[in-house]
Amino acid sequence: FTTIDQTLSNILSIPLSLSKSMSNINAGAVLSSYLIFDEFHLLNPQNSLSTTLIILNKLKNITPFCLMTATLTDDFVSNISKFLKCEVVKVKSNDYAKFSFIQNNQKRFIHIIDREIERTDVFNYHKNKTIIICNTVKSCTDKAKLILEHIENNKLKTEVICLHSRFFQKHRKEKEEKILSYFGKDSIKKNVILITTQIIEVGLDISCDVMLTEVSPINSFLQRIGRSARWGGESQIYIFHPEREYVYDKEITTNTFNVLLQNNGKEIDRNLAQKLIADVLTNMEDFVFQMIKENNQNTWEKITQSWQTGNRGYARELIRDIHSIKIVLINENDKISNLFNYESVSMHPFSLKNQLKKILEKYEGEVPEIAYNLQASPFAFDEDDEELELTPITIDKIECESTVALNSDYVGYSELIGLDFTGNFGITSDRIDKKKEQKIIKYHYDTFEEHNDWMIQVYEGMYTHQFALSKIKEKHYKEFDFDEMIKFMIICHDFGKLNNKWQEIVQRYQSLKSGKEVTELLAHTDFDKENENDVEMIKSVYKEVGLNRKPDHSGVGALFIQKTMPYFFNMKKNRLNKLLVDILVTSILRHHSSFAATAPKFEIRNTSYEKFIEYLNNKIPNLEILKISKEKLIKSEVSSNNFAINFQYSEIAFLYFILVRVLRLCDQKSFSKNPRKEDWNE
């Protein structure tokens, strides 16, 4: 259960929540899932909708998916179904009649008013439970202030809840819980007005008696009124058309208002809703679908470039403009630690710039300092014990920042209104309690063979990847045993750790750590990076062997796969088989870092090499083991060209993302199998 931003950013290998080095982990999770896109009509045709449909078109023979909506035309749904070669499933009339809201005689009546929502409208139409929906946060907060002022002046007993995107998380959570208790299915009796924005359109299962809403595109509008008479009964819906800059597409919004005006006073039932959708969206949807088809290749090129480069700039082109600034409210005299340790709200950078400029326009002569930053990285270690000076920044370049501190003497906030540029000054952000249980990163001694044994045990308990792999195998690789290939990949992934220098370092360190000589081939040592003795011990070993760190090992395993796999699996020379080898090569190469491209020079003792071949033969006895000499491997040219995977072949790219995820998860989870672990926190 997640958002479209997270889903698409993960499948594009530019995840919002992971570093670039880990960016290839989650794509395989998406590909190995049953994908359900609910309310997919809300996706932006210019980017997220187009990206979703084109990826699903490539995935249609691998990953099951379902697109759900009630607010698109039949023609558009038909076009999409043909494009994706999928089945259309509709609710039949006799099934529709069985729904509880129909049996409870649900009725929604619309009333059109061609002007701004005024305070008198709210109190003239309000009955018991009223929801007011605005198109912008500013409209929402302005109206909330007027309503609250009227209630206070007239000593009314009506409670008002204001909810939008610019509240601290703790306050938003409290408000959502209160809204559910007042507007939910089993809600208490209450005289209450909720004033909100489009964030109410999906997610909260609530209903009201009266709704006042600013006009929005027809599919958005139908989502909104779904929050009235939700479980039956009668509701009155008042639609207003404010004279201001359009937040949504101007043409669609205007057409929506005009077709609603033609039906003023009518009840919106299922049939009328479908007619309104057709009247407003048919021409636009035809244009959108043609645009998606015409831009198919261009969009696909951007998708493959995102995979190839990991450039997060593709998020704006393929998902949406998700650039926002986190805002922390502070007192200008405060000396605080990392801004990431404080409560924040998010806002579009240019909207923030405009609001701050309006504040500064009030001052003549010396302009006050409003915005600050800290020279601190979100990826830095915890700086709780260190106080840092705030550095003023100019408003003109504020869009270059990811997080800013704003002076609470000039920018306000309240639990009722949220972020407020005109009042409620002096409230600052609270610190976030980050002293939660941390994952303890400790490595424990294991041998090369033990580590691979445990990884295979983990793999044999995994299942989510199997459906997608079976589809790819059935289409392209029926003659191969994927299970054997994955075990082959697992066993070879740490082949580079047999490098003489690598083993010399870990054996020397483990001997010092344990107080006895260690000569076994190791995969890991007893090491805790938080332990100063361990850190100093490994530094001394590095100094002895003349290196600053252990040699890279992933590329060596990739090179071994590249040279041996065609022989071990008796693979015919053709394009598909070469691509399969490239996939396993790239999976090993990038099982620690998503964009690794080369392998270092290496030397392996004969005894180590013989032990490895013997272990491989024991674990996968069906392999046609042909001994590739160490010398041939070592003399092989090592460059990024050797390890280039062609992402243009969609199903090949998908296979890579599935296999590299399997490998990385097996590697991570194998540590829990180690019986020598102490206080291991999974």
XYZ file of C-alpha atoms in Angstrom:
682
model
C 0.000 0.000 0.000
C 1.780 3.102 -1.230
C 1.559 6.193 -3.442
C 1.974 6.634 -7.174
C 5.112 8.725 -6.541
C 6.743 5.884 -4.607
C 5.554 3.212 -7.053
C 6.809 4.936 -10.193
C 10.042 6.235 -8.647
C 10.860 2.699 -7.482
C 10.139 1.050 -10.820
C 12.168 3.793 -12.545
C 15.089 2.969 -10.216
C 15.137 6.498 -8.788
C 13.363 5.773 -5.470
C 12.402 8.786 -3.375
C 13.218 6.963 -0.146
C 16.564 5.316 -0.936
C 20.062 6.464 -1.836
C 21.370 6.154 -5.387
C 23.599 3.210 -4.437
C 20.498 1.250 -3.322
C 18.240 2.386 -6.154
C 18.012 -1.010 -7.909
C 16.477 -2.844 -4.925
C 12.795 -1.872 -5.055
C 12.090 -2.077 -8.790
C 11.999 -5.862 -8.487
C 9.480 -5.591 -5.646
C 7.077 -3.673 -7.899
C 7.584 -6.104 -10.777
C 6.928 -9.073 -8.461
C 3.635 -7.667 -7.146
C 0.000 -7.661 -8.176
C -0.339 -3.974 -9.083
C -3.632 -2.238 -8.327
C -3.885 1.412 -9.398
C -6.968 2.814 -7.686
C -8.451 6.127 -8.930
C -5.897 6.113 -11.733
C -7.790 8.900 -13.526
C -6.094 11.254 -11.045
C -2.719 10.654 -12.722
C -1.333 13.527 -14.789
C -1.675 12.778 -18.540
C 1.585 14.614 -19.290
C 3.755 12.372 -17.125
C 2.515 9.898 -14.496
C -0.440 8.545 -16.528
C 1.670 8.197 -19.663
C 4.529 6.545 -17.734
C 2.180 4.133 -15.975
C 0.428 3.005 -19.159
C 3.661 2.562 -21.116
C 5.308 0.555 -18.326
C 2.180 -1.608 -17.962
C 2.180 -2.157 -21.710
C 5.671 -3.642 -21.359
C 4.690 -5.578 -18.223
C 1.411 -7.012 -19.483
C 2.809 -10.525 -20.026
C 4.764 -10.598 -16.752
C 3.044 -8.748 -13.926
C -0.716 -8.851 -13.202
C -2.337 -5.453 -12.797
C -5.713 -3.809 -12.280
C -6.711 -0.220 -13.069
C -9.710 1.084 -11.124
C -11.829 4.187 -11.688
C -15.423 5.358 -11.808
C -14.787 8.646 -13.571
C -13.495 8.039 -17.090
C -15.484 7.730 -20.290
C -16.274 4.321 -21.769
C -14.320 5.256 -24.915
C -11.171 6.089 -22.954
C -11.429 2.892 -20.922
C -11.882 0.953 -24.175
C -8.822 2.600 -25.740
C -6.689 1.806 -22.691
C -7.884 -1.809 -22.609
C -6.884 -2.276 -26.260
C -3.522 -0.595 -25.690
C -2.779 -2.852 -22.725
C -4.601 -5.927 -24.089
C -6.557 -6.243 -20.851
C -10.145 -7.030 -19.944
C -12.736 -4.412 -18.993
C -14.828 -5.369 -15.956
C -17.884 -3.223 -15.237
C -20.382 -3.202 -12.414
C -23.628 -4.543 -13.795
C -26.881 -2.722 -13.120
C -28.362 -5.514 -10.997
C -25.172 -5.645 -8.895
C -25.139 -1.848 -8.586
C -28.671 -1.938 -7.211
C -27.491 -4.184 -4.361
C -24.999 -1.647 -2.995
C -25.955 -0.402 0.451
C -26.007 3.290 -0.502
C -28.524 2.540 -3.262
C -30.675 0.431 -0.969
C -30.523 3.234 1.582
C -31.986 5.572 -1.045
C -28.922 7.757 -1.625
C -29.777 11.122 -3.199
C -27.413 13.996 -4.038
C -28.808 17.301 -5.340
C -26.613 19.956 -6.965
C -27.061 23.735 -6.823
C -24.900 26.037 -8.974
C -23.788 29.478 -7.753
C -21.610 31.519 -10.135
C -19.419 33.342 -7.612
C -17.003 32.919 -4.696
C -18.069 31.077 -1.521
C -19.019 33.733 1.030
C -19.264 33.467 4.792
C -23.033 33.910 4.727
C -23.327 30.918 2.370
C -21.662 28.659 4.914
C -24.086 29.480 7.710
C -27.157 29.705 5.460
C -26.623 26.188 4.099
C -24.926 24.478 7.068
C -26.830 21.591 8.657
C -25.324 19.328 11.295
C -22.259 18.210 9.325
C -20.930 20.331 6.476
C -17.801 19.947 4.329
C -16.327 22.910 2.426
C -13.753 22.032 -0.267
C -11.417 24.686 -1.676
C -9.031 24.427 -4.605
C -6.042 26.050 -2.859
C -4.576 26.114 0.632
C -4.812 29.914 0.663
C -8.536 29.844 -0.133
C -8.993 27.200 2.579
C -7.157 29.152 5.306
C -8.749 32.504 4.365
C -12.249 31.044 4.620
C -11.429 29.167 7.819
C -10.395 32.440 9.484
C -13.627 34.167 8.430
C -15.764 31.264 9.655
C -13.922 31.046 12.992
C -14.267 34.811 13.482
C -18.035 34.646 12.792
C -18.503 31.762 15.247
C -16.554 33.574 17.953
C -18.383 36.891 17.435
C -21.796 35.233 17.505
C -20.910 32.730 20.240
C -22.063 29.793 18.151
C -21.517 26.196 19.274
C -20.354 24.949 15.880
C -16.927 23.304 15.827
C -14.631 24.049 12.866
C -11.861 21.785 11.563
C -9.413 23.067 8.967
C -7.337 20.447 7.114
C -4.841 20.900 4.282
C -1.291 19.867 3.395
C 0.553 22.492 5.473
C 0.182 21.130 8.987
C 2.845 19.469 11.085
C 2.401 15.706 10.839
C 1.273 15.262 14.438
C -1.480 17.881 14.027
C -2.610 16.420 10.698
C -2.882 12.974 12.239
C -4.908 14.338 15.178
C -7.252 16.159 12.777
C -7.794 13.088 10.599
C -8.702 11.031 13.662
C -11.159 13.715 14.800
C -12.662 13.978 11.285
C -13.277 10.226 11.209
C -14.960 10.383 14.613
C -17.245 13.244 13.443
C -17.840 12.301 9.771
C -17.201 8.534 9.717
C -19.855 5.849 9.259
C -20.431 5.333 12.981
C -19.704 8.941 13.920
C -21.029 10.748 16.955
C -23.671 13.467 16.684
C -21.929 16.799 16.288
C -22.507 20.294 14.908
C -19.319 20.606 12.865
C -17.887 22.257 9.731
C -14.859 20.800 7.939
C -13.023 23.164 5.585
C -10.410 21.450 3.478
C -8.785 21.022 0.047
C -8.624 18.261 -2.574
C -6.707 16.060 -0.110
C -10.156 14.970 1.089
C -11.059 13.491 -2.317
C -9.509 10.111 -1.558
C -8.322 8.301 1.548
C -10.829 9.306 4.243
C -14.039 7.294 4.486
C -16.351 10.136 5.548
C -19.694 11.677 4.650
C -21.621 14.923 5.225
C -25.151 16.301 4.968
C -24.172 19.504 3.132
C -21.205 20.224 0.862
C -19.949 23.544 -0.493
C -17.227 23.141 -3.113
C -15.293 25.276 -5.542
C -15.682 23.880 -9.051
C -13.059 21.376 -10.222
C -12.745 19.052 -13.255
C -15.619 16.590 -13.497
C -13.690 13.510 -12.309
C -12.341 15.448 -9.317
C -15.820 16.867 -8.648
C -17.412 13.405 -8.610
C -14.743 12.236 -6.185
C -15.599 15.160 -3.900
C -19.328 14.576 -3.820
C -18.597 10.954 -2.950
C -17.982 12.403 0.536
C -21.680 13.243 0.893
C -24.620 10.872 1.557
C -21.976 8.173 1.306
C -24.029 5.503 3.045
C -27.439 6.658 1.865
C -29.865 9.432 2.665
C -30.012 12.879 1.094
C -27.364 15.594 0.701
C -27.297 19.078 -0.810
C -24.224 20.102 -2.817
C -23.491 23.744 -3.669
C -20.965 24.376 -6.461
C -19.245 27.777 -6.637
C -17.122 29.280 -9.432
C -14.596 31.719 -7.949
C -13.142 34.424 -10.202
C -9.425 33.782 -9.845
C -6.491 32.010 -11.440
C -7.370 28.440 -12.371
C -5.641 25.717 -10.358
C -6.793 22.975 -12.721
C -6.983 22.951 -16.516
C -9.056 26.024 -17.381
C -10.955 24.501 -20.288
C -11.981 21.330 -18.457
C -12.923 23.243 -15.302
C -15.042 25.718 -17.293
C -16.731 22.936 -19.248
C -17.476 21.125 -15.994
C -19.148 24.214 -14.548
C -21.201 24.742 -17.708
C -22.541 21.164 -17.872
C -23.330 21.272 -14.149
C -25.169 24.566 -14.702
C -27.338 22.840 -17.326
C -28.322 20.315 -14.640
C -28.849 22.801 -11.801
C -31.187 21.457 -9.128
C -31.054 17.873 -10.397
C -30.135 14.742 -8.537
C -26.781 13.283 -9.595
C -27.273 9.562 -9.926
C -25.123 6.991 -11.695
C -26.580 7.663 -15.153
C -26.247 11.436 -14.930
C -22.695 11.107 -13.591
C -21.682 9.004 -16.610
C -23.337 11.502 -18.972
C -21.496 14.419 -17.341
C -18.195 12.567 -17.672
C -18.824 11.920 -21.362
C -19.930 15.522 -22.028
C -16.838 17.044 -20.398
C -14.053 14.554 -21.028
C -14.614 12.856 -24.381
C -12.666 15.316 -26.518
C -9.947 15.790 -23.924
C -9.507 12.063 -23.368
C -9.252 11.403 -27.107
C -6.491 14.000 -27.264
C -4.733 12.545 -24.204
C -4.787 9.007 -25.557
C -3.415 10.078 -28.926
C -0.709 12.093 -27.162
C 0.306 9.055 -25.077
C 0.489 6.848 -28.194
C 2.465 9.436 -30.181
C 4.916 9.981 -27.309
C 5.227 6.262 -26.577
C 8.779 5.884 -27.890
C 9.973 9.173 -26.416
C 8.592 8.246 -22.985
C 10.150 4.788 -23.212
C 13.536 6.368 -24.026
C 13.270 8.488 -20.877
C 12.352 5.425 -18.808
C 15.384 3.488 -20.052
C 17.625 6.515 -19.473
C 16.342 6.699 -15.923
C 17.375 3.047 -15.449
C 20.719 3.650 -17.147
C 21.743 6.829 -15.330
C 19.777 7.017 -12.068
C 19.247 10.718 -12.808
C 16.494 11.860 -10.412
C 15.631 14.691 -12.775
C 13.545 12.163 -14.704
C 11.089 12.173 -11.796
C 9.786 15.548 -12.981
C 9.358 14.348 -16.569
C 7.973 10.881 -15.851
C 6.083 11.276 -12.547
C 5.370 14.900 -11.667
C 7.072 18.017 -10.414
C 7.596 16.726 -6.893
C 10.061 19.445 -5.972
C 9.050 20.988 -2.667
C 10.755 22.731 0.215
C 10.544 21.565 3.791
C 9.849 24.499 6.115
C 10.982 24.578 9.743
C 9.773 27.450 11.942
C 12.389 28.882 14.342
C 13.140 31.873 16.521
C 15.932 33.949 14.959
C 17.946 33.815 18.193
C 17.864 30.027 18.372
C 20.974 27.939 17.957
C 19.686 24.610 16.774
C 20.993 21.327 15.442
C 20.298 19.787 12.053
C 17.031 21.119 10.584
C 16.047 17.560 9.703
C 15.535 16.936 13.421
C 12.553 19.325 13.573
C 8.908 19.226 12.547
C 8.320 20.665 9.105
C 5.672 21.356 6.468
C 6.216 21.187 2.717
C 5.435 23.795 0.086
C 6.178 24.400 -3.576
C 9.312 26.597 -3.771
C 7.866 29.268 -6.031
C 4.667 29.573 -3.982
C 6.839 30.023 -0.912
C 8.965 32.636 -2.663
C 5.864 34.637 -3.628
C 4.488 34.583 -0.068
C 7.804 35.701 1.442
C 8.163 38.502 -1.104
C 4.733 39.824 -0.075
C 5.946 39.973 3.521
C 9.134 41.853 2.579
C 7.206 44.369 0.450
C 5.761 45.821 3.668
C 9.167 47.022 4.835
C 11.038 50.106 3.726
C 14.759 50.509 4.241
C 16.268 47.675 6.261
C 14.670 44.349 5.338
C 14.315 41.770 8.130
C 15.913 38.352 7.919
C 13.179 35.811 7.278
C 14.823 32.676 5.844
C 17.858 30.671 6.982
C 19.663 27.429 6.352
C 22.280 25.321 8.104
C 25.391 23.843 6.585
C 24.252 20.355 7.479
C 23.586 17.332 5.321
C 20.528 15.112 5.724
C 22.915 12.174 5.421
C 25.277 13.382 8.147
C 25.630 11.686 11.526
C 23.359 12.848 14.331
C 24.350 16.323 15.461
C 22.161 16.493 18.557
C 25.050 17.584 20.752
C 26.247 20.307 18.424
C 24.667 23.773 18.094
C 24.975 25.387 14.679
C 24.526 29.019 13.715
C 21.698 29.829 11.311
C 22.848 31.411 8.058
C 20.506 33.935 6.350
C 19.597 33.195 2.731
C 18.114 35.465 0.067
C 14.511 34.937 -0.999
C 15.431 35.126 -4.703
C 17.333 31.832 -4.531
C 15.213 29.982 -2.008
C 14.080 27.431 -4.621
C 17.636 26.028 -4.573
C 17.144 24.820 -1.001
C 15.606 21.509 0.081
C 14.959 22.587 3.685
C 14.781 26.100 5.119
C 14.184 27.671 8.492
C 11.704 30.562 8.544
C 11.563 33.236 11.209
C 8.453 32.642 13.324
C 8.194 36.398 13.984
C 7.154 36.860 10.354
C 5.679 33.489 9.347
C 3.000 32.049 11.594
C 1.465 28.711 12.427
C -1.419 27.424 14.503
C -3.055 24.070 15.185
C -6.299 25.489 13.775
C -5.000 27.085 10.548
C -1.607 25.478 9.892
C 1.149 27.459 8.153
C 0.015 31.062 8.141
C 1.720 33.989 6.414
C -0.566 36.621 7.976
C -0.877 35.779 11.677
C -0.383 33.408 14.639
C 3.274 34.378 14.938
C 5.800 33.048 17.436
C 5.109 29.295 17.200
C 8.218 27.254 16.412
C 8.792 23.677 15.253
C 9.184 21.027 17.928
C 12.076 18.622 17.852
C 11.292 15.178 16.493
C 12.149 12.397 18.888
C 14.646 10.398 16.888
C 15.952 8.395 19.813
C 14.176 5.285 18.637
C 15.778 1.882 18.587
C 18.477 1.979 15.933
C 19.396 -0.954 13.759
C 22.685 -2.285 15.059
C 25.053 -2.958 12.185
C 27.397 -5.735 13.253
C 29.173 -8.265 11.108
C 29.911 -11.721 12.426
C 32.567 -14.149 11.396
C 31.532 -16.604 8.695
C 33.384 -18.604 6.086
C 32.955 -18.216 2.348
C 31.025 -21.498 2.157
C 28.845 -20.750 5.207
C 27.778 -17.413 3.825
C 26.719 -18.965 0.515
C 24.945 -21.834 2.278
C 22.897 -19.385 4.316
C 22.087 -17.242 1.261
C 20.780 -20.330 -0.547
C 18.643 -21.173 2.503
C 17.165 -17.670 2.397
C 16.559 -17.962 -1.347
C 14.762 -21.283 -0.962
C 12.327 -19.567 1.415
C 11.548 -16.715 -1.002
C 8.517 -16.845 -3.309
C 7.329 -13.389 -4.396
C 9.621 -13.313 -7.444
C 8.518 -16.674 -8.797
C 5.389 -15.647 -10.736
C 7.139 -12.952 -12.801
C 10.181 -15.168 -13.394
C 7.982 -18.018 -14.593
C 6.381 -15.722 -17.184
C 9.756 -14.560 -18.535
C 11.112 -18.103 -18.563
C 8.042 -19.418 -20.377
C 8.422 -16.814 -23.113
C 12.193 -16.717 -23.627
C 14.142 -19.347 -21.676
C 12.203 -22.611 -21.472
C 15.380 -24.695 -21.822
C 17.052 -23.291 -18.691
C 16.539 -24.035 -15.002
C 16.208 -20.548 -13.461
C 16.456 -22.021 -9.986
C 19.904 -23.417 -10.770
C 20.971 -20.166 -12.406
C 20.005 -18.129 -9.355
C 21.927 -20.466 -7.059
C 24.869 -20.193 -9.463
C 24.623 -16.403 -9.223
C 24.501 -16.547 -5.409
C 27.570 -18.800 -5.160
C 29.567 -16.650 -7.603
C 28.544 -13.249 -6.231
C 31.439 -13.144 -3.718
C 33.998 -14.889 -5.927
C 36.059 -11.678 -5.743
C 36.535 -12.221 -1.997
C 38.894 -15.088 -2.870
C 41.330 -12.409 -4.079
C 44.629 -12.944 -2.216
C 44.733 -9.378 -0.862
C 41.121 -9.537 0.291
C 41.681 -12.785 2.188
C 44.981 -11.558 3.621
C 43.219 -8.548 5.173
C 40.258 -10.413 6.675
C 42.316 -13.361 7.910
C 44.845 -11.067 9.612
C 42.050 -9.012 11.183
C 40.073 -12.048 12.405
C 43.259 -13.575 13.828
C 43.898 -10.384 15.840
C 40.254 -10.188 16.898
C 39.994 -13.835 18.034
C 43.522 -14.225 19.377
C 44.172 -17.308 17.256
C 45.367 -17.860 13.709
C 42.587 -17.988 11.090
C 43.374 -19.628 7.743
C 39.882 -20.423 6.429
C 38.465 -18.614 3.401
C 36.259 -15.946 4.968
C 33.248 -13.953 3.773
C 32.917 -11.732 6.874
C 34.700 -10.995 10.129
C 33.569 -10.011 13.614
C 33.383 -6.256 13.123
C 31.381 -3.473 14.724
C 31.953 -0.046 13.194
C 30.850 1.558 16.476
C 33.612 -0.275 18.346
C 36.777 1.876 18.426
C 39.007 -1.156 18.988
C 37.625 -2.866 15.883
C 38.140 0.282 13.809
C 41.718 0.757 14.993
C 42.481 -2.926 14.451
C 41.331 -2.911 10.823
C 43.253 0.314 10.184
C 46.439 -1.328 11.444
C 45.878 -4.293 9.112
C 45.341 -1.977 6.138
C 48.613 -0.262 6.973
C 50.446 -3.599 7.129
C 49.232 -4.710 3.683
C 49.680 -1.253 2.121
C 46.012 -0.534 1.297
C 43.343 1.904 2.539
C 40.486 -0.570 2.261
C 39.592 -4.054 1.069
C 39.710 -4.449 -2.737
C 36.360 -4.267 -4.547
C 35.015 -7.758 -5.101
C 31.713 -7.448 -6.988
C 33.278 -6.878 -10.399
C 35.483 -9.967 -10.061
C 32.446 -12.196 -9.490
C 30.751 -10.537 -12.481
C 33.782 -11.281 -14.636
C 33.781 -14.939 -13.535
C 30.110 -15.292 -14.500
C 30.737 -13.659 -17.856
C 33.544 -16.080 -18.717
C 32.053 -19.313 -17.365
C 28.272 -19.209 -17.539
C 27.926 -19.971 -21.274
C 30.031 -23.122 -20.793
C 28.562 -24.253 -17.467
C 25.000 -24.084 -18.813
C 25.850 -25.209 -22.366
C 24.285 -22.042 -23.807
C 23.874 -21.632 -27.540
C 25.305 -18.469 -29.035
C 22.377 -16.140 -29.691
C 21.190 -12.688 -28.672
C 18.744 -13.820 -25.971
C 21.329 -16.006 -24.258
C 23.910 -13.225 -24.337
C 21.373 -10.917 -22.712
C 20.716 -13.510 -20.002
C 24.447 -13.699 -19.234
C 24.571 -9.874 -19.133
C 21.748 -9.853 -16.591
C 23.499 -12.187 -14.148
C 26.783 -10.349 -14.704
C 25.178 -6.977 -13.948
C 23.260 -8.346 -10.956
C 26.495 -9.488 -9.319
C 28.387 -6.355 -10.318
C 25.716 -4.150 -8.734
C 24.671 -6.157 -5.692
C 26.284 -3.533 -3.448
C 26.075 -0.397 -5.584
C 23.526 0.261 -8.322
C 25.931 1.858 -10.806
C 29.162 -0.102 -10.352
C 30.831 -0.609 -13.741
C 34.308 -2.125 -13.438
C 36.350 -4.868 -11.787
C 39.803 -4.486 -10.157
C 42.867 -6.570 -10.935
C 43.067 -9.664 -8.769
C 45.133 -12.753 -7.916
C 43.701 -16.001 -6.500
C 45.714 -18.902 -5.102
C 45.334 -22.267 -6.790
C 44.082 -23.859 -3.572
C 41.379 -21.187 -3.150
C 40.287 -21.559 -6.756
C 40.121 -25.370 -6.492
C 38.025 -25.166 -3.308
C 35.612 -22.802 -5.019
C 35.153 -25.061 -8.058
C 34.643 -28.064 -5.784
C 32.021 -26.181 -3.706
C 30.227 -25.015 -6.863
C 30.147 -28.549 -8.255
C 28.744 -29.928 -4.988
C 25.964 -27.355 -4.781
C 24.938 -27.546 -8.448
C 25.992 -31.025 -9.598
C 24.222 -30.717 -12.963
C 26.561 -28.002 -14.194
C 28.927 -28.927 -16.972
C 31.987 -27.800 -15.041
C 34.747 -26.799 -17.407
C 37.689 -25.354 -15.553
C 38.366 -21.853 -16.799
C 41.944 -21.143 -15.780
C 42.620 -18.363 -13.299
C 45.149 -16.899 -15.722
C 42.529 -16.467 -18.436
C 40.264 -14.657 -16.005
C 42.994 -12.392 -14.693
C 44.167 -11.414 -18.176
C 40.638 -10.532 -19.305
C 40.096 -6.911 -20.149
C 38.036 -5.282 -17.409
C 35.978 -2.217 -18.344
C 32.471 -0.826 -18.104
C 31.808 -2.048 -21.656
C 32.156 -5.605 -20.428
C 29.255 -5.075 -18.051
C 26.811 -2.996 -20.089
C 23.209 -4.176 -19.830
C 20.868 -2.963 -22.549
C 17.765 -1.600 -20.824
C 16.005 -1.094 -24.170
C 14.856 -4.718 -24.025
C 12.064 -4.295 -21.484
C 11.676 -7.883 -20.312
C 15.444 -8.218 -19.978
C 15.553 -5.086 -17.836
C 12.716 -6.449 -15.711
C 14.571 -9.748 -15.245
C 17.651 -7.852 -14.060
C 15.667 -5.897 -11.458
C 14.057 -9.072 -10.130
C 17.356 -10.988 -9.890
C 19.406 -8.174 -8.375
C 16.723 -7.761 -5.709
C 16.793 -11.488 -4.960
C 20.580 -11.369 -4.641
C 20.672 -8.266 -2.434
C 17.942 -9.562 -0.122
C 19.570 -12.987 0.205
C 22.866 -11.293 1.024
C 21.274 -9.094 3.696
C 19.075 -11.754 5.276
C 21.780 -14.420 5.405
C 23.264 -12.742 8.510
C 20.249 -13.834 10.543
C 21.220 -17.472 9.844
C 24.631 -17.068 11.513
C 24.584 -18.957 14.864
C 27.554 -16.872 16.053
C 25.541 -13.635 16.006
C 25.135 -11.739 19.290
C 22.380 -9.174 19.875
C 21.633 -9.155 16.170
C 18.737 -6.807 15.550
C 16.906 -7.761 12.383
